Short mmCIF file of C-alpha atoms in Angstrom, two decimals:
data_model
loop_
_atom_site.label_atom_id
_atom_site.label_comp_id
_atom_site.label_asym_id
_atom_site.label_seq_id
_atom_site.Cartn_x
_atom_site.Cartn_y
_atom_site.Cartn_z
CA MET J 1399 117.27 -0.61 -123.69
CA ILE J 1400 114.28 -3.28 -122.67
CA LYS J 1401 116.06 -7.13 -123.20
CA LYS J 1402 114.17 -9.77 -125.58
CA ARG J 1403 112.79 -12.43 -123.09
CA LYS J 1404 114.25 -15.96 -125.01
CA LYS J 1405 111.74 -17.93 -126.74
CA ILE J 1406 111.02 -21.92 -126.09
CA LEU J 1407 109.50 -24.28 -127.02
CA ILE J 1408 107.36 -27.06 -124.56
CA GLY J 1409 106.17 -30.80 -126.35
CA MET J 1410 101.84 -30.42 -124.25
CA SER J 1411 100.97 -33.86 -124.12
CA GLY J 1412 97.66 -32.55 -122.07
CA GLY J 1413 98.67 -34.41 -119.60
CA VAL J 1414 100.36 -32.48 -115.66
CA ASP J 1415 103.59 -32.95 -115.55
CA SER J 1416 104.04 -30.21 -119.44
CA SER J 1417 101.05 -28.39 -117.63
CA VAL J 1418 103.08 -27.39 -115.04
CA SER J 1419 106.20 -27.32 -117.00
CA ALA J 1420 104.73 -24.78 -119.63
CA ALA J 1421 103.06 -22.79 -116.47
CA LEU J 1422 106.93 -23.07 -114.53
CA LEU J 1423 109.06 -22.24 -117.58
CA LYS J 1424 105.65 -18.74 -117.88
CA LYS J 1425 106.83 -17.61 -114.18
CA GLN J 1426 110.23 -17.38 -114.79
CA GLY J 1427 109.33 -15.19 -117.96
CA PHE J 1428 109.85 -17.53 -120.77
CA ASP J 1429 108.21 -16.76 -124.24
CA VAL J 1430 106.13 -20.36 -124.45
CA PHE J 1431 105.03 -22.31 -126.75
CA GLY J 1432 102.98 -25.25 -126.32
CA ILE J 1433 103.23 -27.88 -129.12
CA PHE J 1434 100.92 -31.13 -129.41
CA LEU J 1435 101.69 -33.70 -131.05
CA ARG J 1436 99.17 -36.48 -132.82
CA LEU J 1437 101.41 -40.26 -132.61
CA TRP J 1438 99.05 -42.57 -132.98
CA LYS J 1439 95.88 -43.72 -133.32
CA THR J 1440 94.33 -44.04 -130.82
CA ASP J 1441 91.24 -41.07 -131.62
CA GLY J 1442 89.32 -40.50 -128.22
CA GLU J 1443 92.02 -40.82 -126.49
CA ASN J 1444 94.63 -38.54 -128.77
CA ASN J 1445 91.83 -35.88 -128.83
CA LYS J 1446 90.68 -35.94 -124.86
CA SER J 1447 95.22 -35.07 -124.04
CA LEU J 1448 94.40 -32.45 -126.85
CA GLU J 1449 91.36 -30.65 -125.67
CA ASP J 1450 93.15 -30.84 -121.52
CA ALA J 1451 96.91 -29.50 -123.43
CA LYS J 1452 94.44 -26.75 -125.29
CA LYS J 1453 92.66 -25.72 -121.56
CA VAL J 1454 95.97 -25.80 -120.48
CA ALA J 1455 97.11 -23.39 -122.89
CA LYS J 1456 94.23 -20.78 -122.44
CA ILE J 1457 94.82 -21.01 -118.91
CA LEU J 1458 98.15 -19.85 -119.67
CA ASN J 1459 97.60 -17.77 -122.68
CA ILE J 1460 100.35 -19.40 -124.36
CA GLU J 1461 100.20 -20.36 -128.64
CA LEU J 1462 99.68 -23.45 -128.75
CA ARG J 1463 100.20 -26.11 -131.61
CA ALA J 1464 99.51 -29.50 -132.91
CA VAL J 1465 100.85 -31.60 -135.63
CA ASP J 1466 100.62 -34.84 -136.94
CA VAL J 1467 103.24 -36.91 -136.84
CA ARG J 1468 100.37 -40.44 -136.93
CA LYS J 1469 102.12 -41.84 -140.23
CA LYS J 1470 105.61 -41.85 -139.15
CA PHE J 1471 104.89 -42.76 -135.46
CA LYS J 1472 103.52 -46.16 -136.56
CA LYS J 1473 105.91 -46.48 -139.74
CA GLU J 1474 109.13 -45.64 -137.20
CA VAL J 1475 107.95 -46.19 -133.85
CA VAL J 1476 105.40 -48.84 -134.03
CA GLY J 1477 107.84 -50.60 -136.77
CA TYR J 1478 110.45 -51.21 -134.68
CA PHE J 1479 107.97 -52.52 -131.91
CA LEU J 1480 107.09 -54.64 -133.95
CA LYS J 1481 110.14 -55.38 -135.83
CA GLU J 1482 112.02 -56.17 -133.05
CA TYR J 1483 109.86 -58.08 -131.58
CA ALA J 1484 109.60 -60.26 -134.38
CA SER J 1485 113.38 -60.78 -133.63
CA GLY J 1486 113.04 -62.12 -130.65
CA ARG J 1487 113.91 -59.21 -129.10
CA THR J 1488 111.92 -56.91 -127.58
CA PRO J 1489 112.13 -53.35 -127.86
CA ASN J 1490 111.87 -49.97 -125.84
CA PRO J 1491 110.65 -47.36 -127.88
CA CYS J 1492 110.81 -45.44 -125.71
CA VAL J 1493 114.02 -44.96 -125.98
CA PHE J 1494 114.04 -45.28 -129.75
CA CYS J 1495 111.30 -42.50 -130.01
CA ASN J 1496 113.13 -39.96 -127.47
CA GLU J 1497 115.36 -40.43 -129.83
CA ASN J 1498 114.41 -40.86 -133.44
CA LEU J 1499 110.68 -38.80 -133.71
CA LYS J 1500 109.54 -37.25 -130.12
CA PHE J 1501 113.03 -35.06 -130.03
CA LYS J 1502 114.26 -34.43 -133.45
CA ILE J 1503 110.16 -33.16 -133.95
CA LEU J 1504 110.20 -30.58 -131.49
CA PHE J 1505 113.78 -28.79 -132.18
CA GLN J 1506 112.20 -28.62 -136.25
CA GLU J 1507 109.02 -26.69 -135.48
CA ALA J 1508 111.27 -24.81 -132.16
CA ASP J 1509 114.13 -24.03 -135.47
CA LYS J 1510 111.06 -22.98 -137.53
CA ILE J 1511 109.48 -19.67 -135.22
CA LYS J 1512 113.36 -19.54 -133.91
CA ALA J 1513 113.16 -20.22 -130.37
CA ASP J 1514 115.76 -20.44 -127.39
CA TYR J 1515 115.19 -23.76 -126.11
CA VAL J 1516 112.61 -26.65 -125.66
CA SER J 1517 111.24 -28.18 -123.51
CA THR J 1518 109.21 -31.09 -122.07
CA GLY J 1519 107.37 -32.65 -118.74
CA HIS J 1520 110.42 -35.40 -118.60
CA TYR J 1521 112.18 -35.89 -114.95
CA ALA J 1522 114.94 -35.12 -115.39
CA ARG J 1523 117.66 -32.85 -114.64
CA ILE J 1524 120.82 -30.88 -116.76
CA GLU J 1525 123.71 -29.15 -115.20
CA LYS J 1526 126.39 -26.86 -117.29
CA GLN J 1527 129.16 -27.57 -116.11
CA GLU J 1528 132.36 -24.97 -117.03
CA GLU J 1529 136.25 -26.53 -118.19
CA ARG J 1530 134.72 -28.90 -121.06
CA SER J 1531 137.55 -31.38 -122.96
CA LYS J 1532 138.80 -30.28 -125.29
CA LYS J 1533 139.14 -34.67 -127.16
CA GLY J 1534 135.77 -35.40 -128.28
CA GLU J 1535 133.85 -35.59 -131.47
CA ASN J 1536 133.33 -31.55 -133.32
CA LYS J 1537 129.87 -30.93 -131.74
CA LYS J 1538 128.14 -27.50 -133.85
CA ASN J 1539 126.82 -24.98 -132.34
CA ILE J 1540 128.20 -25.80 -128.64
CA ASN J 1541 130.41 -23.11 -126.40
CA GLU J 1542 133.56 -25.68 -126.47
CA ASN J 1543 134.11 -24.57 -122.24
CA PHE J 1544 131.42 -26.01 -121.58
CA SER J 1545 129.89 -29.36 -121.13
CA TYR J 1546 125.96 -30.28 -120.80
CA ARG J 1547 125.34 -33.38 -118.64
CA LEU J 1548 122.27 -34.98 -117.45
CA PHE J 1549 121.27 -36.29 -114.06
CA GLU J 1550 118.44 -38.37 -111.77
CA ALA J 1551 115.41 -36.70 -110.92
CA GLU J 1552 115.35 -35.38 -107.89
CA ASP J 1553 112.21 -37.62 -108.04
CA LYS J 1554 113.33 -41.00 -107.74
CA ASN J 1555 110.19 -42.58 -108.14
CA LYS J 1556 109.54 -41.01 -110.89
CA ASP J 1557 112.61 -40.44 -112.68
CA GLN J 1558 113.31 -40.54 -116.47
CA SER J 1559 117.00 -40.27 -117.43
CA TYR J 1560 117.23 -43.55 -117.85
CA PHE J 1561 114.95 -43.07 -121.62
CA LEU J 1562 116.91 -39.67 -121.97
CA TYR J 1563 119.88 -42.01 -122.33
CA ARG J 1564 120.37 -41.58 -125.92
CA LEU J 1565 121.28 -37.08 -125.96
CA LYS J 1566 124.01 -35.21 -127.40
CA GLN J 1567 125.50 -32.13 -126.77
CA ASN J 1568 123.74 -29.81 -129.34
CA GLN J 1569 120.52 -31.37 -127.99
CA LEU J 1570 121.20 -30.90 -124.19
CA ALA J 1571 122.55 -27.42 -124.55
CA ARG J 1572 119.24 -25.89 -126.07
CA ILE J 1573 116.69 -28.57 -123.63
CA ILE J 1574 114.56 -27.57 -120.36
CA PHE J 1575 113.69 -29.96 -118.06
CA PRO J 1576 111.57 -27.99 -115.61
CA LEU J 1577 110.87 -30.68 -113.05
CA GLY J 1578 113.96 -31.50 -112.71
CA GLU J 1579 113.78 -30.89 -108.84
CA TYR J 1580 110.13 -31.86 -108.07
CA LYS J 1581 108.18 -34.70 -106.54
CA LYS J 1582 105.28 -35.79 -108.16
CA GLU J 1583 102.89 -34.34 -104.97
CA GLU J 1584 104.47 -31.48 -105.46
CA VAL J 1585 103.74 -31.57 -109.29
CA ARG J 1586 99.79 -32.05 -108.35
CA LYS J 1587 99.92 -29.41 -106.21
CA LEU J 1588 101.23 -26.95 -108.90
CA ALA J 1589 99.27 -27.57 -110.94
CA LYS J 1590 96.54 -27.08 -108.69
CA LYS J 1591 97.92 -23.25 -107.82
CA PHE J 1592 97.63 -22.62 -111.04
CA ASP J 1593 94.48 -23.33 -111.90
CA LEU J 1594 95.51 -26.53 -114.41
CA PRO J 1595 91.82 -28.59 -114.70
CA ASN J 1596 94.43 -31.67 -114.81
CA PHE J 1597 95.45 -31.56 -111.57
CA ASP J 1598 94.42 -34.51 -111.04
CA LYS J 1599 94.48 -36.31 -114.02
CA ALA J 1600 95.49 -40.34 -114.01
CA GLU J 1601 98.72 -40.62 -115.50
CA SER J 1602 99.83 -42.14 -118.71
CA GLN J 1603 100.55 -45.64 -119.78
CA ASP J 1604 104.45 -46.15 -120.39
CA ILE J 1605 103.23 -47.79 -124.08
CA CYS J 1606 101.73 -44.59 -125.76
CA PHE J 1607 100.24 -46.64 -128.52
CA LEU J 1608 98.70 -50.18 -126.42
CA GLY J 1609 96.59 -47.73 -124.87
CA ASN J 1610 94.18 -50.45 -122.95
CA THR J 1611 95.05 -53.05 -125.15
CA SER J 1612 98.37 -55.58 -123.63
CA VAL J 1613 101.48 -56.08 -125.04
CA GLU J 1614 100.79 -60.03 -125.76
CA ASP J 1615 97.08 -58.84 -127.04
CA PHE J 1616 98.75 -55.97 -129.66
CA LEU J 1617 101.78 -58.99 -131.57
CA LYS J 1618 99.01 -61.11 -131.90
CA LYS J 1619 96.62 -58.63 -133.39
CA ASN J 1620 100.07 -57.03 -136.00
CA LEU J 1621 102.63 -60.56 -136.13
CA ARG J 1622 102.18 -63.93 -137.66
CA LEU J 1623 103.01 -66.34 -134.73
CA LYS J 1624 104.09 -69.38 -135.28
CA ALA J 1625 102.83 -72.11 -131.97
CA GLY J 1626 105.43 -74.21 -130.61
CA ASN J 1627 106.53 -77.01 -127.52
CA ILE J 1628 107.79 -76.02 -124.26
CA PHE J 1629 110.37 -77.10 -122.30
CA ASP J 1630 112.34 -77.60 -119.35
CA PHE J 1631 116.28 -76.97 -118.24
CA LYS J 1632 116.28 -81.62 -118.78
CA ASN J 1633 114.37 -80.68 -122.92
CA LYS J 1634 111.45 -83.03 -121.29
CA ILE J 1635 108.39 -80.94 -123.30
CA ILE J 1636 105.90 -80.00 -121.40
CA GLY J 1637 103.97 -77.62 -122.72
CA ARG J 1638 103.02 -75.91 -125.92
CA HIS J 1639 103.52 -71.37 -126.70
CA PHE J 1640 101.77 -69.61 -128.58
CA GLY J 1641 104.77 -67.67 -130.80
CA LEU J 1642 108.06 -66.76 -128.86
CA PRO J 1643 107.81 -62.95 -130.20
CA LEU J 1644 105.21 -62.60 -126.39
CA TYR J 1645 107.83 -63.97 -123.99
CA THR J 1646 110.42 -61.86 -123.55
CA ILE J 1647 114.32 -63.29 -120.65
CA GLY J 1648 113.05 -63.35 -117.01
CA GLN J 1649 108.93 -63.45 -117.76
CA ARG J 1650 106.86 -65.60 -114.92
CA LYS J 1651 103.22 -64.26 -116.47
CA GLY J 1652 101.61 -66.20 -119.59
CA ILE J 1653 103.51 -69.54 -119.42
CA LYS J 1654 100.26 -71.55 -119.27
CA ILE J 1655 101.62 -74.71 -117.80
CA GLY J 1656 99.77 -75.41 -114.62
CA GLY J 1657 100.70 -77.54 -111.53
CA THR J 1658 104.03 -77.17 -111.16
CA GLY J 1659 104.44 -73.63 -111.85
CA PRO J 1660 105.53 -71.40 -111.42
CA TYR J 1661 107.87 -70.65 -114.42
CA TYR J 1662 109.79 -68.18 -115.59
CA VAL J 1663 111.88 -67.91 -119.29
CA SER J 1664 115.25 -68.67 -119.57
CA ASN J 1665 115.44 -68.52 -123.50
CA LYS J 1666 114.39 -68.41 -126.76
CA ASP J 1667 115.54 -70.97 -129.75
CA PHE J 1668 114.06 -69.58 -132.82
CA ALA J 1669 115.59 -71.94 -135.47
CA LYS J 1670 114.05 -74.53 -133.42
CA ASN J 1671 110.50 -72.48 -131.94
CA LYS J 1672 111.63 -73.51 -128.37
CA LEU J 1673 110.78 -71.97 -125.38
CA VAL J 1674 112.81 -72.80 -122.62
CA VAL J 1675 111.42 -72.71 -118.74
CA THR J 1676 112.23 -72.43 -115.08
CA ASN J 1677 110.83 -73.26 -112.28
CA THR J 1678 113.75 -71.90 -110.00
CA LYS J 1679 113.42 -68.09 -109.15
CA LYS J 1680 116.65 -67.89 -109.23
CA ASP J 1681 118.62 -71.16 -111.72
CA SER J 1682 121.09 -69.33 -112.78
CA ALA J 1683 120.07 -69.88 -116.97
CA LEU J 1684 118.76 -66.73 -115.66
CA PHE J 1685 121.69 -64.70 -114.19
CA SER J 1686 123.56 -63.53 -116.87
CA LYS J 1687 127.69 -61.89 -116.05
CA SER J 1688 128.38 -59.84 -118.78
CA ALA J 1689 126.62 -58.75 -122.22
CA THR J 1690 126.86 -57.47 -125.44
CA LEU J 1691 126.21 -53.90 -126.52
CA GLU J 1692 125.80 -51.83 -129.48
CA LYS J 1693 125.04 -48.67 -130.42
CA VAL J 1694 126.71 -46.77 -127.40
CA ASN J 1695 126.32 -43.22 -127.34
CA TRP J 1696 128.68 -41.10 -124.55
CA ILE J 1697 126.92 -38.13 -123.86
CA ASP J 1698 129.94 -36.11 -122.84
CA ASN J 1699 133.88 -37.62 -124.32
CA GLU J 1700 133.84 -41.37 -124.19
CA PRO J 1701 135.96 -42.33 -120.83
CA LYS J 1702 139.10 -44.59 -121.05
CA MET J 1703 139.08 -47.86 -121.38
CA PRO J 1704 138.29 -50.03 -120.05
CA THR J 1705 136.68 -48.56 -117.39
CA LYS J 1706 134.11 -49.07 -114.44
CA LEU J 1707 130.74 -47.75 -114.38
CA LEU J 1708 127.20 -48.34 -112.25
CA VAL J 1709 125.13 -49.24 -114.50
CA ARG J 1710 121.28 -49.76 -114.88
CA ALA J 1711 120.89 -53.19 -116.57
CA ARG J 1712 116.67 -52.93 -116.93
CA TYR J 1713 114.59 -49.66 -115.87
CA ARG J 1714 113.96 -49.57 -112.27
CA ASN J 1715 116.45 -52.09 -111.52
CA PRO J 1716 119.47 -50.42 -109.11
CA LEU J 1717 122.46 -49.66 -109.48
CA SER J 1718 125.72 -52.04 -109.80
CA TYR J 1719 128.46 -52.10 -110.90
CA ALA J 1720 130.74 -53.24 -113.73
CA THR J 1721 133.18 -53.07 -116.02
CA ILE J 1722 133.02 -51.93 -119.48
CA SER J 1723 135.42 -52.16 -122.22
CA LYS J 1724 135.08 -51.67 -126.52
CA LYS J 1725 134.87 -55.13 -127.83
CA LYS J 1726 135.94 -54.68 -131.22
CA GLU J 1727 136.83 -51.58 -133.90
CA LEU J 1728 134.83 -51.13 -136.97
CA ARG J 1729 134.49 -49.48 -140.41
CA SER J 1730 131.47 -47.79 -139.05
CA LYS J 1731 131.37 -45.97 -135.70
CA ASN J 1732 127.39 -47.31 -135.44
CA LYS J 1733 128.69 -50.88 -136.16
CA GLU J 1734 131.50 -50.43 -132.62
CA GLU J 1735 130.85 -53.73 -130.00
CA TYR J 1736 131.25 -53.09 -125.66
CA ARG J 1737 131.35 -55.45 -124.03
CA ILE J 1738 129.96 -55.45 -120.54
CA VAL J 1739 130.78 -57.42 -117.78
CA PHE J 1740 128.98 -57.27 -114.31
CA GLU J 1741 130.27 -57.09 -110.98
CA LYS J 1742 126.72 -58.93 -109.72
CA SER J 1743 125.25 -61.13 -112.32
CA GLN J 1744 122.08 -59.77 -113.68
CA ARG J 1745 118.96 -61.34 -114.07
CA ALA J 1746 116.58 -61.31 -117.53
CA VAL J 1747 119.30 -59.31 -119.13
CA THR J 1748 117.63 -59.09 -122.56
CA PRO J 1749 118.63 -58.19 -125.50
CA GLY J 1750 116.83 -55.66 -126.98
CA GLN J 1751 116.50 -53.20 -123.85
CA SER J 1752 118.94 -50.55 -122.64
CA ILE J 1753 121.45 -50.88 -120.35
CA VAL J 1754 122.15 -47.28 -118.69
CA PHE J 1755 126.15 -45.82 -117.27
CA TYR J 1756 126.30 -43.76 -114.50
CA ASN J 1757 128.61 -42.02 -112.44
CA LYS J 1758 128.15 -41.80 -108.61
CA LYS J 1759 126.96 -38.60 -108.05
CA GLN J 1760 123.65 -39.90 -110.63
CA GLU J 1761 125.32 -38.41 -113.58
CA VAL J 1762 124.02 -40.25 -116.95
CA LEU J 1763 126.89 -40.86 -119.09
CA GLY J 1764 125.62 -43.08 -121.57
CA GLY J 1765 124.11 -46.13 -122.96
CA GLY J 1766 123.70 -49.22 -125.29
CA VAL J 1767 121.34 -51.53 -126.90
CA ILE J 1768 122.21 -55.10 -126.01
CA LYS J 1769 122.61 -57.61 -128.90
#
């Protein structure tokens, strides 16, 4: 009897990472299906990416289908981005998109074609481990003897585990990240080896819907902004700002005060429309000893509280120890809040950004959004 090949759906963006991922999966014997998500209306760039994905799919002899989710993306992801900035927070659209749009759609489309797995070109690793704890939430369609763990990628410069901390057990059980063990330069070499035309394609933007537009210009175009005064730590007016949503804690660029700078944003007072700055890079006002987290997700079971873990207070920040405790119990589990106390004060701890939890083995345990 011939063993049936496992079917896998991979998100293909037209970039080198997802293209090599598809090639590796095919080489490993999977029945590979590609899907291109039309996310944003920068049509020139979007259409070029689709054409690149089609070329790769043809070379690899795999089926590729484009799904138009632009309306949903604009309403949910871009809407969230603008709403967060308007309310004084600094969002992380990649974390939000992965949880609320990208992986949701990938799994929906995978179920339509009865695919066993889904895949992307993310740099991260998943390991299946035996003897999972029996306590915790009921995780459907998972063998209770196993747990699925998320780890940093081999390539620390490209690691994207920070953006994936909201994944759940039932998702990790069906996800394959082919690039977790590879360095970026190895991926480009593989692309050449597989004769893929995009082997030297430039890296994509961090925030895909901005294109060549800066965050500042995008916000100016899409938000109603109110100018106001800039104050120093002595409460003296030293300049004018162009609207508080344009600034984030710790920011240096874009504060147009001449002579005595550079200046750094230390506080935003929306009630009085005040921007407070300091010209001391290591000013204590820029550092936080603690933070409150909401929307916390644990990839497996929540550890006994309080607990001491390694945390990353912002993407690319070094890991630092912190103690995490549950702040209060509320009626809804989604409304639980956690208090995090850093062993070493952290610079520019910003509402809306994510703090991600790790252990010494480079495993992502979960994370939450700074309130």
